[in-house]
Short mmCIF file of C-alpha atoms in Angstrom, two decimals:
data_model
loop_
_atom_site.label_atom_id
_atom_site.label_comp_id
_atom_site.label_asym_id
_atom_site.label_seq_id
_atom_site.Cartn_x
_atom_site.Cartn_y
_atom_site.Cartn_z
CA MET A 1 5.96 -25.60 -53.24
CA LEU A 2 4.49 -23.04 -55.63
CA TYR A 3 1.40 -25.08 -56.52
CA PHE A 4 -1.87 -24.34 -54.69
CA ALA A 5 -4.92 -26.53 -55.15
CA ARG A 6 -8.20 -24.69 -55.40
CA TRP A 7 -9.38 -25.92 -51.98
CA LYS A 8 -6.16 -24.64 -50.43
CA VAL A 9 -6.68 -21.20 -51.96
CA TRP A 10 -10.20 -20.96 -50.60
CA SER A 11 -9.10 -22.26 -47.20
CA ILE A 12 -6.45 -19.51 -46.92
CA ILE A 13 -8.96 -16.84 -47.96
CA LEU A 14 -11.57 -18.10 -45.46
CA ILE A 15 -9.03 -18.15 -42.61
CA CYS A 16 -8.06 -14.54 -43.35
CA LEU A 17 -11.72 -13.48 -43.54
CA ALA A 18 -12.39 -15.25 -40.23
CA GLY A 19 -9.51 -13.28 -38.69
CA VAL A 20 -11.17 -10.06 -39.81
CA MET A 21 -14.61 -11.12 -38.53
CA PHE A 22 -13.44 -12.27 -35.09
CA SER A 23 -11.17 -9.26 -34.52
CA LEU A 24 -13.79 -6.63 -35.46
CA PRO A 25 -15.78 -6.88 -32.16
CA ASN A 26 -12.82 -5.24 -30.40
CA LEU A 27 -13.66 -1.98 -32.21
CA PHE A 28 -17.11 -1.77 -30.58
CA THR A 29 -18.40 -1.29 -27.05
CA ARG A 30 -20.30 -4.08 -25.30
CA GLU A 31 -23.57 -2.09 -25.62
CA GLN A 32 -23.09 -1.76 -29.39
CA LEU A 33 -22.35 -5.48 -29.73
CA ASN A 34 -25.55 -6.36 -27.86
CA ARG A 35 -27.55 -4.60 -30.59
CA LEU A 36 -25.98 -6.68 -33.38
CA PRO A 37 -27.54 -9.92 -34.71
CA SER A 38 -26.86 -12.92 -32.48
CA TRP A 39 -25.08 -14.88 -35.26
CA LEU A 40 -22.26 -12.34 -35.47
CA PRO A 41 -19.14 -12.95 -33.31
CA THR A 42 -19.12 -10.89 -30.10
CA HIS A 43 -16.06 -12.18 -28.23
CA GLN A 44 -13.62 -9.44 -27.22
CA VAL A 45 -10.12 -9.41 -25.80
CA ASN A 46 -10.26 -8.98 -22.01
CA LEU A 47 -8.28 -6.00 -20.74
CA GLY A 48 -5.98 -6.50 -17.78
CA LEU A 49 -5.82 -4.46 -14.61
CA ASP A 50 -3.26 -2.01 -16.01
CA LEU A 51 -5.47 -1.23 -19.04
CA ARG A 52 -9.01 -1.51 -17.73
CA GLY A 53 -8.44 -0.32 -14.18
CA GLY A 54 -9.60 -2.15 -11.09
CA ALA A 55 -8.50 -3.27 -7.64
CA HIS A 56 -5.16 -4.67 -6.49
CA LEU A 57 -5.14 -6.35 -3.06
CA LEU A 58 -2.37 -8.13 -1.20
CA LEU A 59 -3.81 -10.33 1.55
CA GLU A 60 -1.93 -11.87 4.45
CA VAL A 61 -3.10 -15.16 5.97
CA ASP A 62 -3.04 -15.16 9.77
CA THR A 63 -1.20 -18.49 9.95
CA ALA A 64 -0.54 -18.01 13.68
CA SER A 65 -4.27 -18.46 14.33
CA VAL A 66 -4.17 -21.86 12.57
CA VAL A 67 -1.43 -23.05 14.90
CA ARG A 68 -3.26 -21.50 17.84
CA GLU A 69 -6.45 -23.38 16.90
CA ARG A 70 -4.55 -26.68 16.90
CA LEU A 71 -3.04 -25.86 20.32
CA GLU A 72 -6.49 -25.05 21.74
CA SER A 73 -7.80 -28.39 20.46
CA LEU A 74 -4.85 -30.07 22.21
CA VAL A 75 -5.83 -28.34 25.48
CA ASP A 76 -9.43 -29.60 25.19
CA GLY A 77 -8.27 -33.04 24.13
CA ALA A 78 -5.74 -33.33 26.94
CA ARG A 79 -8.35 -32.34 29.51
CA ALA A 80 -10.76 -35.01 28.17
CA GLU A 81 -8.13 -37.77 27.96
CA LEU A 82 -6.82 -37.17 31.50
CA ARG A 83 -10.33 -37.07 32.90
CA SER A 84 -11.23 -40.39 31.26
CA ALA A 85 -7.96 -41.97 32.52
CA ASN A 86 -8.62 -40.61 36.04
CA LEU A 87 -5.28 -38.77 36.08
CA ARG A 88 -5.04 -35.59 38.14
CA TYR A 89 -3.35 -32.34 37.13
CA THR A 90 -3.06 -28.80 38.43
CA GLY A 91 -3.34 -26.94 35.14
CA ILE A 92 -3.23 -27.13 31.36
CA SER A 93 -2.14 -24.09 29.33
CA ILE A 94 -0.59 -23.00 26.05
CA THR A 95 3.07 -22.07 26.49
CA GLY A 96 5.03 -20.30 23.82
CA SER A 97 3.93 -20.37 20.20
CA ASN A 98 3.82 -24.12 19.63
CA ALA A 99 3.39 -26.06 22.90
CA VAL A 100 0.84 -27.10 25.54
CA SER A 101 2.01 -27.77 29.11
CA VAL A 102 0.25 -30.13 31.53
CA ARG A 103 1.29 -29.58 35.17
CA LEU A 104 0.89 -32.81 37.15
CA ARG A 105 -0.40 -33.15 40.69
CA GLU A 106 1.68 -36.32 41.13
CA PRO A 107 5.03 -36.31 39.23
CA ALA A 108 5.04 -40.10 39.39
CA ASP A 109 2.06 -40.13 37.01
CA GLY A 110 4.27 -38.77 34.21
CA PRO A 111 4.59 -42.02 32.18
CA ARG A 112 0.84 -42.72 32.39
CA VAL A 113 -0.01 -39.14 31.41
CA ARG A 114 2.38 -39.34 28.49
CA GLU A 115 0.79 -42.58 27.32
CA ALA A 116 -2.73 -41.08 27.59
CA LEU A 117 -1.78 -37.96 25.66
CA GLN A 118 -0.12 -39.96 22.88
CA LYS A 119 -3.61 -40.45 21.39
CA LEU A 120 -3.79 -36.71 20.59
CA ALA A 121 -0.95 -36.87 18.06
CA GLN A 122 -2.20 -36.86 14.45
CA PRO A 123 -0.20 -38.18 11.48
CA MET A 124 0.75 -35.50 8.98
CA GLN A 125 -0.99 -36.18 5.66
CA SER A 126 1.78 -34.64 3.57
CA SER A 127 4.91 -32.64 4.14
CA MET A 128 7.12 -30.01 2.60
CA LEU A 129 9.69 -31.66 0.30
CA GLY A 130 8.38 -35.08 1.37
CA ILE A 131 9.97 -34.83 4.83
CA GLY A 132 8.00 -36.20 7.75
CA GLY A 133 5.08 -37.62 5.79
CA GLY A 134 3.01 -39.86 8.08
CA GLN A 135 4.90 -38.73 11.17
CA PRO A 136 2.93 -37.50 14.23
CA ASP A 137 2.45 -33.75 14.38
CA VAL A 138 2.95 -33.62 18.18
CA ILE A 139 6.10 -34.47 20.10
CA ILE A 140 5.47 -35.34 23.77
CA GLU A 141 8.20 -34.32 26.22
CA GLN A 142 8.31 -35.14 29.93
CA GLY A 143 9.98 -32.97 32.56
CA GLU A 144 9.88 -32.60 36.33
CA GLY A 145 6.16 -32.58 37.11
CA VAL A 146 5.29 -31.33 33.61
CA VAL A 147 4.38 -33.02 30.33
CA ARG A 148 4.63 -30.87 27.18
CA LEU A 149 2.92 -31.44 23.86
CA VAL A 150 5.03 -29.67 21.23
CA LEU A 151 3.97 -29.14 17.62
CA SER A 152 6.87 -30.23 15.42
CA GLU A 153 8.45 -27.76 13.01
CA GLN A 154 7.26 -29.85 10.05
CA ALA A 155 3.71 -29.79 11.45
CA VAL A 156 3.75 -25.99 11.73
CA LEU A 157 5.09 -25.63 8.17
CA GLU A 158 2.52 -28.09 6.82
CA ARG A 159 -0.39 -26.37 8.57
CA THR A 160 0.82 -22.99 7.30
CA ARG A 161 1.18 -24.22 3.73
CA SER A 162 -2.20 -25.96 3.83
CA ALA A 163 -3.93 -22.89 5.28
CA VAL A 164 -2.52 -20.60 2.56
CA ALA A 165 -3.42 -23.02 -0.25
CA GLN A 166 -6.94 -23.53 1.12
CA SER A 167 -7.39 -19.78 1.61
CA MET A 168 -6.42 -19.10 -2.00
CA GLU A 169 -8.93 -21.67 -3.25
CA ILE A 170 -11.74 -20.19 -1.14
CA VAL A 171 -10.81 -16.65 -2.24
CA ARG A 172 -11.03 -17.88 -5.84
CA ARG A 173 -14.50 -19.36 -5.23
CA ARG A 174 -15.75 -16.15 -3.63
CA ILE A 175 -14.38 -13.98 -6.44
CA ASP A 176 -15.84 -16.29 -9.11
CA GLN A 177 -19.31 -15.88 -7.60
CA THR A 178 -19.08 -12.09 -7.91
CA GLY A 179 -18.77 -12.39 -11.71
CA VAL A 180 -15.37 -10.66 -12.09
CA ASN A 181 -13.74 -11.53 -15.43
CA GLU A 182 -10.16 -12.81 -15.55
CA PRO A 183 -9.10 -12.21 -11.93
CA THR A 184 -5.48 -12.86 -10.97
CA ILE A 185 -5.21 -14.86 -7.74
CA GLN A 186 -1.86 -16.31 -6.73
CA ILE A 187 0.31 -17.04 -3.70
CA GLN A 188 3.14 -14.63 -2.95
CA GLY A 189 5.82 -15.62 -0.50
CA ARG A 190 5.01 -17.85 2.45
CA ASP A 191 1.71 -16.46 3.69
CA ARG A 192 0.38 -13.86 1.24
CA ILE A 193 -2.16 -13.95 -1.58
CA LEU A 194 -2.19 -11.47 -4.47
CA VAL A 195 -5.63 -10.58 -5.87
CA GLN A 196 -6.04 -8.40 -8.97
CA LEU A 197 -9.57 -7.66 -10.16
CA PRO A 198 -9.90 -5.85 -13.52
CA GLY A 199 -12.93 -3.59 -13.83
CA VAL A 200 -13.83 -3.64 -10.12
CA ASP A 201 -14.73 -0.15 -8.91
CA GLU A 202 -16.02 -1.21 -5.46
CA PRO A 203 -12.95 -2.57 -3.67
CA GLU A 204 -14.59 -2.13 -0.25
CA ARG A 205 -17.25 -4.72 -1.07
CA ILE A 206 -14.59 -7.17 -2.25
CA LYS A 207 -12.48 -6.51 0.85
CA ARG A 208 -15.49 -7.20 3.05
CA LEU A 209 -16.23 -10.37 1.13
CA LEU A 210 -12.66 -11.63 1.38
CA GLY A 211 -12.02 -10.44 4.92
CA THR A 212 -14.91 -12.43 6.43
CA THR A 213 -13.78 -15.82 7.67
CA ALA A 214 -17.37 -17.18 7.36
CA LYS A 215 -16.89 -19.97 9.89
CA LEU A 216 -20.46 -21.13 10.53
CA THR A 217 -21.25 -23.43 13.48
CA PHE A 218 -24.37 -24.56 15.31
CA HIS A 219 -24.34 -24.74 19.15
CA LEU A 220 -26.73 -25.41 22.00
CA LEU A 221 -27.16 -22.62 24.57
CA ASP A 222 -26.20 -22.97 28.23
CA ASN A 223 -29.43 -21.84 29.94
CA THR A 224 -27.98 -22.28 33.44
CA ALA A 225 -25.37 -19.51 33.10
CA ASP A 226 -25.76 -15.72 33.31
CA PRO A 227 -24.83 -14.08 29.97
CA ASN A 228 -23.86 -10.88 31.81
CA SER A 229 -21.23 -12.62 33.97
CA VAL A 230 -17.54 -11.89 33.44
CA THR A 231 -16.46 -15.46 32.77
CA ALA A 232 -18.28 -18.39 31.22
CA PRO A 233 -18.56 -21.82 32.86
CA ILE A 234 -16.13 -24.55 31.78
CA GLY A 235 -17.25 -25.92 28.42
CA SER A 236 -19.12 -22.75 27.44
CA MET A 237 -18.31 -19.31 26.01
CA ILE A 238 -20.00 -15.91 26.03
CA LEU A 239 -20.68 -14.48 22.56
CA ASP A 240 -22.28 -11.23 21.40
CA SER A 241 -25.17 -11.06 18.99
CA ASP A 242 -24.33 -10.01 15.46
CA LYS A 243 -27.16 -7.42 15.19
CA ASP A 244 -29.59 -7.68 18.14
CA VAL A 245 -29.19 -5.03 20.86
CA ASP A 246 -30.20 -5.31 24.51
CA PRO A 247 -32.71 -2.42 25.02
CA SER A 248 -31.76 -2.02 28.71
CA THR A 249 -28.03 -1.48 28.09
CA GLY A 250 -27.89 -0.41 24.45
CA ARG A 251 -25.16 -2.97 23.86
CA PRO A 252 -25.25 -6.16 21.78
CA MET A 253 -27.17 -8.99 23.38
CA ARG A 254 -25.01 -11.72 24.91
CA PHE A 255 -25.46 -15.49 24.84
CA VAL A 256 -23.79 -18.27 26.79
CA VAL A 257 -23.05 -20.86 24.11
CA LYS A 258 -21.70 -24.35 24.69
CA ARG A 259 -18.29 -24.80 23.13
CA LYS A 260 -19.14 -28.12 21.54
CA VAL A 261 -19.91 -27.71 17.85
CA GLU A 262 -23.04 -29.73 17.14
CA VAL A 263 -22.99 -29.17 13.37
CA SER A 264 -20.35 -27.28 11.36
CA GLY A 265 -20.76 -25.17 8.26
CA ASP A 266 -18.52 -27.43 6.17
CA MET A 267 -21.49 -29.85 6.05
CA LEU A 268 -23.54 -27.35 4.02
CA SER A 269 -24.22 -28.31 0.42
CA ASP A 270 -25.98 -25.09 -0.63
CA ALA A 271 -27.02 -21.66 0.64
CA GLN A 272 -29.28 -19.16 -1.13
CA ALA A 273 -30.71 -15.78 -0.22
CA GLY A 274 -34.50 -15.74 -0.03
CA THR A 275 -37.54 -14.23 1.66
CA ASP A 276 -39.36 -15.54 4.72
CA ALA A 277 -42.85 -16.65 3.69
CA ARG A 278 -44.47 -15.27 6.88
CA SER A 279 -42.67 -12.02 7.56
CA GLY A 280 -41.37 -11.16 4.08
CA GLN A 281 -37.93 -10.40 5.56
CA PRO A 282 -34.71 -11.41 3.80
CA VAL A 283 -33.30 -14.73 5.04
CA VAL A 284 -30.65 -17.27 4.03
CA ASN A 285 -31.97 -20.74 3.20
CA PHE A 286 -29.43 -23.54 3.65
CA ARG A 287 -29.26 -27.25 2.98
CA PHE A 288 -26.94 -29.86 4.51
CA ASN A 289 -25.23 -32.76 2.81
CA THR A 290 -26.21 -36.30 3.80
CA ALA A 291 -23.98 -36.48 6.88
CA GLY A 292 -24.98 -32.98 7.99
CA ALA A 293 -28.70 -33.66 7.52
CA LYS A 294 -28.46 -36.80 9.65
CA ARG A 295 -26.58 -34.99 12.42
CA PHE A 296 -28.94 -31.98 12.29
CA ALA A 297 -31.95 -34.29 12.61
CA GLU A 298 -30.42 -36.07 15.62
CA ILE A 299 -29.65 -32.79 17.42
CA THR A 300 -33.08 -31.26 16.83
CA GLN A 301 -34.85 -34.48 17.85
CA ALA A 302 -32.94 -34.68 21.14
CA ASN A 303 -33.35 -30.99 22.03
CA VAL A 304 -36.95 -30.03 21.23
CA GLY A 305 -37.93 -26.94 23.22
CA LEU A 306 -34.35 -25.71 23.64
CA PRO A 307 -32.71 -22.75 21.85
CA PHE A 308 -30.20 -23.50 19.11
CA ALA A 309 -27.58 -20.85 18.27
CA VAL A 310 -26.30 -20.18 14.74
CA VAL A 311 -22.80 -18.70 15.13
CA LEU A 312 -20.84 -16.97 12.38
CA ASP A 313 -17.27 -15.90 13.18
CA ASN A 314 -17.92 -15.90 16.95
CA LYS A 315 -21.07 -13.79 16.57
CA VAL A 316 -24.55 -15.19 17.21
CA LEU A 317 -26.67 -14.62 14.09
CA THR A 318 -29.82 -16.05 15.61
CA ALA A 319 -30.83 -18.39 18.45
CA PRO A 320 -34.30 -19.77 17.66
CA ARG A 321 -36.08 -22.35 19.79
CA ILE A 322 -36.36 -25.87 18.36
CA ASN A 323 -40.13 -26.34 18.18
CA GLU A 324 -40.01 -29.69 16.41
CA PRO A 325 -37.42 -32.04 14.89
CA ILE A 326 -36.05 -30.83 11.56
CA LEU A 327 -35.66 -33.96 9.45
CA GLY A 328 -35.38 -32.57 5.92
CA GLY A 329 -31.76 -31.46 6.17
CA SER A 330 -32.56 -27.82 5.41
CA GLY A 331 -33.18 -24.71 7.45
CA GLN A 332 -33.33 -20.95 7.49
CA ILE A 333 -31.11 -18.25 8.99
CA SER A 334 -32.79 -14.96 9.89
CA GLY A 335 -31.26 -11.98 11.63
CA ASN A 336 -32.30 -8.53 10.45
CA PHE A 337 -30.70 -9.01 7.04
CA THR A 338 -30.98 -6.69 4.08
CA PHE A 339 -31.30 -8.32 0.67
CA ALA A 340 -27.66 -7.40 -0.07
CA SER A 341 -26.30 -8.77 3.22
CA ALA A 342 -28.37 -11.98 2.89
CA ASN A 343 -26.97 -12.55 -0.60
CA GLU A 344 -23.44 -11.79 0.64
CA LEU A 345 -23.76 -14.32 3.48
CA ALA A 346 -25.10 -16.93 1.04
CA VAL A 347 -22.06 -16.38 -1.20
CA LEU A 348 -19.73 -16.79 1.78
CA LEU A 349 -21.42 -20.00 2.95
CA ARG A 350 -21.40 -21.54 -0.54
CA ALA A 351 -17.70 -20.78 -0.99
CA GLY A 352 -16.78 -22.20 2.42
CA ALA A 353 -15.03 -20.86 5.49
CA LEU A 354 -11.49 -19.57 5.45
CA PRO A 355 -9.13 -21.63 7.60
CA ALA A 356 -7.64 -18.39 8.99
CA PRO A 357 -8.48 -14.66 8.92
CA LEU A 358 -7.14 -12.56 6.02
CA LYS A 359 -5.70 -9.09 6.48
CA VAL A 360 -5.27 -6.54 3.67
CA VAL A 361 -1.62 -5.43 3.80
CA GLU A 362 -1.57 -3.57 0.49
CA GLU A 363 -4.34 -1.98 -1.55
CA ARG A 364 -4.16 -0.09 -4.82
CA THR A 365 -6.89 1.09 -7.15
CA VAL A 366 -6.05 1.62 -10.83
CA GLY A 367 -8.45 4.16 -12.29
CA PRO A 368 -10.02 3.63 -15.73
CA ASP A 369 -8.51 6.93 -16.90
CA LEU A 370 -5.00 5.59 -16.34
CA GLY A 371 -5.96 2.43 -18.20
CA ALA A 372 -7.37 4.48 -21.10
CA ASP A 373 -4.11 6.47 -21.28
CA SER A 374 -2.16 3.21 -21.38
CA ILE A 375 -4.36 1.88 -24.19
CA ARG A 376 -3.92 5.09 -26.21
CA ALA A 377 -0.15 5.01 -25.70
CA GLY A 378 0.01 1.32 -26.62
CA LEU A 379 -2.09 1.73 -29.76
CA LEU A 380 -0.02 4.77 -30.79
CA SER A 381 3.21 2.79 -30.38
CA ILE A 382 1.80 -0.09 -32.46
CA LEU A 383 0.62 2.37 -35.14
CA ILE A 384 4.01 4.13 -35.36
CA ALA A 385 5.87 0.82 -35.46
CA ALA A 386 3.53 -0.54 -38.14
CA ILE A 387 3.94 2.57 -40.34
CA LEU A 388 7.74 2.40 -40.10
CA VAL A 389 7.80 -1.31 -40.89
CA LEU A 390 5.39 -0.89 -43.82
CA LEU A 391 7.47 1.94 -45.31
CA TYR A 392 10.71 0.01 -44.94
CA MET A 393 9.34 -3.12 -46.61
CA VAL A 394 7.95 -1.17 -49.59
CA LEU A 395 11.17 0.83 -50.03
CA ALA A 396 13.41 -2.23 -49.67
CA TYR A 397 11.49 -4.84 -51.68
CA GLY A 398 8.93 -2.99 -53.79
CA LEU A 399 5.94 -5.12 -54.76
CA PHE A 400 7.11 -8.07 -52.67
CA GLY A 401 7.39 -5.69 -49.73
CA LEU A 402 3.76 -4.68 -50.34
CA PHE A 403 2.77 -8.38 -50.22
CA ALA A 404 4.65 -8.69 -46.90
CA ASN A 405 2.77 -5.66 -45.55
CA ILE A 406 -0.60 -7.20 -46.43
CA ALA A 407 0.49 -10.38 -44.64
CA LEU A 408 1.60 -8.29 -41.64
CA ILE A 409 -1.87 -6.73 -41.32
CA ALA A 410 -3.43 -10.20 -41.66
CA ASN A 411 -1.09 -11.41 -38.92
CA LEU A 412 -2.23 -8.70 -36.50
CA LEU A 413 -5.89 -9.40 -37.24
CA LEU A 414 -5.45 -13.17 -36.79
CA THR A 415 -3.61 -12.63 -33.49
CA LEU A 416 -6.40 -10.39 -32.18
CA ALA A 417 -9.02 -12.88 -33.42
CA ALA A 418 -7.28 -15.75 -31.61
CA MET A 419 -7.02 -13.72 -28.40
CA SER A 420 -10.71 -12.84 -28.67
CA LEU A 421 -11.79 -16.45 -29.18
CA LEU A 422 -9.62 -17.63 -26.29
CA GLN A 423 -10.87 -14.74 -24.10
CA ALA A 424 -7.20 -13.96 -23.37
CA THR A 425 -6.27 -10.97 -21.24
CA LEU A 426 -4.34 -8.12 -22.83
CA THR A 427 -1.98 -6.19 -20.55
CA LEU A 428 0.74 -3.60 -21.16
CA PRO A 429 3.33 -6.38 -21.57
CA GLY A 430 0.88 -7.96 -24.02
CA ILE A 431 0.94 -4.77 -26.11
CA ALA A 432 4.73 -5.00 -26.03
CA GLY A 433 4.31 -8.56 -27.29
CA LEU A 434 2.21 -7.31 -30.21
CA LEU A 435 4.96 -4.81 -31.07
CA LEU A 436 7.55 -7.57 -30.98
CA THR A 437 5.31 -9.73 -33.18
CA LEU A 438 5.41 -7.02 -35.86
CA GLY A 439 9.18 -7.32 -36.11
CA MET A 440 9.18 -11.11 -35.98
CA SER A 441 6.51 -11.33 -38.66
CA VAL A 442 8.36 -9.23 -41.25
CA ASP A 443 11.64 -10.92 -40.31
CA ALA A 444 10.45 -14.07 -42.07
CA ASN A 445 9.58 -12.09 -45.20
CA VAL A 446 12.96 -10.37 -45.14
CA LEU A 447 14.64 -13.80 -45.13
CA ILE A 448 12.47 -15.01 -48.02
CA ASN A 449 13.01 -11.87 -50.14
CA GLU A 450 16.78 -11.91 -49.56
CA ARG A 451 16.97 -15.56 -50.58
CA ILE A 452 14.94 -14.83 -53.74
CA ARG A 453 17.23 -11.87 -54.48
CA GLU A 454 20.32 -14.09 -54.17
CA GLU A 455 18.85 -16.73 -56.47
CA THR A 456 17.90 -14.06 -59.05
CA LYS A 457 21.49 -12.72 -59.06
CA LEU A 458 22.68 -16.25 -59.83
CA GLY A 459 20.70 -16.07 -63.08
CA LYS A 460 17.79 -18.36 -62.23
CA SER A 461 14.38 -17.89 -63.80
CA PRO A 462 11.70 -16.08 -61.75
CA MET A 463 9.85 -19.33 -60.99
CA ALA A 464 13.02 -21.21 -60.02
CA ALA A 465 14.34 -18.29 -57.92
CA MET A 466 11.08 -18.03 -56.02
CA GLU A 467 10.88 -21.81 -55.49
CA THR A 468 14.45 -22.05 -54.18
CA GLY A 469 14.13 -18.88 -52.10
CA PHE A 470 11.11 -20.20 -50.20
CA LYS A 471 12.69 -23.64 -49.70
CA ARG A 472 16.00 -22.29 -48.36
CA ALA A 473 14.34 -19.74 -46.07
CA PHE A 474 11.69 -22.11 -44.71
CA SER A 475 13.96 -24.18 -42.45
CA THR A 476 15.56 -21.03 -40.98
CA ILE A 477 12.12 -19.48 -40.29
CA VAL A 478 10.87 -22.66 -38.62
CA ASP A 479 13.98 -22.99 -36.43
CA ALA A 480 13.82 -19.35 -35.29
CA ASN A 481 10.10 -19.42 -34.53
CA VAL A 482 10.02 -22.82 -32.83
CA THR A 483 12.86 -21.90 -30.45
CA THR A 484 11.08 -18.64 -29.60
CA LEU A 485 7.81 -20.54 -29.09
CA LEU A 486 9.53 -22.94 -26.68
CA LYS A 487 10.87 -19.99 -24.68
CA MET A 488 7.38 -18.51 -24.49
CA LEU A 489 5.94 -21.82 -23.28
CA ILE A 490 8.54 -21.87 -20.49
CA LEU A 491 7.64 -18.27 -19.61
CA TYR A 492 3.97 -19.20 -19.46
CA ALA A 493 4.61 -22.28 -17.30
CA LEU A 494 6.91 -20.54 -14.80
CA GLY A 495 5.63 -16.97 -14.96
CA SER A 496 2.49 -15.38 -13.61
CA GLY A 497 0.17 -12.45 -14.27
CA SER A 498 1.46 -10.05 -16.92
CA VAL A 499 4.38 -12.39 -17.78
CA LYS A 500 1.85 -15.02 -18.86
CA GLY A 501 0.00 -12.38 -20.88
CA PHE A 502 3.22 -11.47 -22.70
CA ALA A 503 3.94 -15.15 -23.41
CA VAL A 504 0.42 -15.77 -24.76
CA THR A 505 0.57 -12.76 -27.10
CA ILE A 506 3.98 -13.71 -28.49
CA SER A 507 3.00 -17.37 -28.90
CA LEU A 508 -0.16 -16.54 -30.84
CA GLY A 509 1.79 -14.00 -32.91
CA ILE A 510 4.42 -16.61 -33.80
CA ILE A 511 1.83 -19.18 -34.89
CA THR A 512 -0.09 -16.70 -37.04
CA SER A 513 3.10 -15.18 -38.51
CA MET A 514 4.25 -18.64 -39.64
CA PHE A 515 0.98 -18.92 -41.57
CA THR A 516 0.94 -15.42 -43.04
CA ALA A 517 4.67 -15.24 -43.93
CA THR A 518 5.06 -18.65 -45.54
CA VAL A 519 1.55 -19.33 -46.86
CA VAL A 520 -0.33 -16.05 -47.45
CA VAL A 521 2.67 -14.24 -48.95
CA ARG A 522 3.54 -17.28 -51.09
CA LEU A 523 -0.03 -17.41 -52.43
CA MET A 524 0.07 -13.71 -53.38
CA MET A 525 3.50 -14.03 -55.04
CA VAL A 526 2.52 -17.14 -57.01
CA SER A 527 -0.81 -15.62 -58.11
CA TRP A 528 0.98 -12.48 -59.31
CA LEU A 529 3.71 -14.46 -61.07
CA ARG A 530 1.29 -16.73 -62.93
CA SER A 531 -0.97 -13.86 -64.01
CA ARG A 532 1.79 -11.54 -65.33
CA LYS A 533 4.25 -13.97 -66.98
CA VAL A 534 7.14 -11.76 -65.86
CA THR A 535 10.75 -12.30 -66.93
CA ALA A 536 12.36 -10.58 -63.88
CA LEU A 537 11.36 -10.40 -60.22
CA PRO A 538 10.94 -6.94 -58.55
CA VAL A 539 13.47 -7.49 -55.75
#
């Protein structure tokens, strides 16, 4: 255990030097690192929200609108099914929060109506806790002159869960395209999403980006209806323009748009901000996938000469006339954009539409000054702890304590180097983890030195005492560190945010301390012992 081959010695030295090299970039600013040669390491530890400052947003998913959308589709579907079956009714309306009522003209038609409406029920793809998988999402009830389509409780829960999960994924895509490093995005509770963005000093832009549903649809216009009327004809809706203003009234221009969605935005494969070749104005160029391109070509071929509305979140962006069939599967959206707004819309379209609106229920901004104070306090605490530990080890174990102190410094540098290479995020709990690593690192050396001291008191030679001391302490060190490492892995798997940061710091500290305490210290002790030919150990 005390023999080191030459290749092992050089391997240990190179690992320690690599720890120094890869931890040094954390002492420089990003601008200073950019001026260094490209072959030098430049990876730094990412600072979390509590150290770097940034934006903290808690978003609430409007899950009621998801259920409402399904109920509205049931209303349209029921109207179409009854019309095709030649069944008469006096009215169809949404009743309560989860049902659609069909009032019959002839109560005797109830069984036939129920049979016709059975086609509207959709099987649930999955279900909470595996309950109700494959079951229809609509329960059809028949009363006196009324047939009700009721969304089941499992269907409401499944739609809510799916909407929140999909919203979180789309929020993640939108944030990733802004270039924010190490964002924290996670579900909280039943219908909320926590977003933490280190280094973001423009929370309003992020809120605008996340708060836009970005539901893009393409509709034909209803040219037979008056856009200034109070109500729209059946099968149509009146929408305002997003930017265009009617010069006679000073209010947004209005369009009568057919409700039928000809092409939806989920068929887009790409969207990029650009410039119109003729006018030089900012535009958004889009391209459909194969199915979308085919559908877009069919619609434009069948409606040459008619206006075609591009609708975003119930606002008409533009309504150009179809001059000729568009067969290439790509197009252009114009609408008095600025370059910033065109780029923002392109980001939204690439990330996809939110299944439901998001509302900011909590907003906090952590200033960089507070983060700098936290860093100073954390570094001061680590410095004080390190000084106290170094003094204790030297006073308690003399030269061997000095060896342990060198290994302790190597441990800190290797931990920082590993965090830099992994681009891990350091938070305040992470600094606490570094402090705890200091104690755990020297704990192994205390065990080794005490074992060596016991063996020396038994009268063993320096070489034999050192050999036995390392052997007897090794199993205890491994047991203590492996059990702690397992606990940190559980924390990382079940925790989130700063808890994960704490677990990562401790885990890396444990791995590096095992190397420095049992290998680096042993190499220094053996090298000293072989070079001095001592008769007594300084413990």
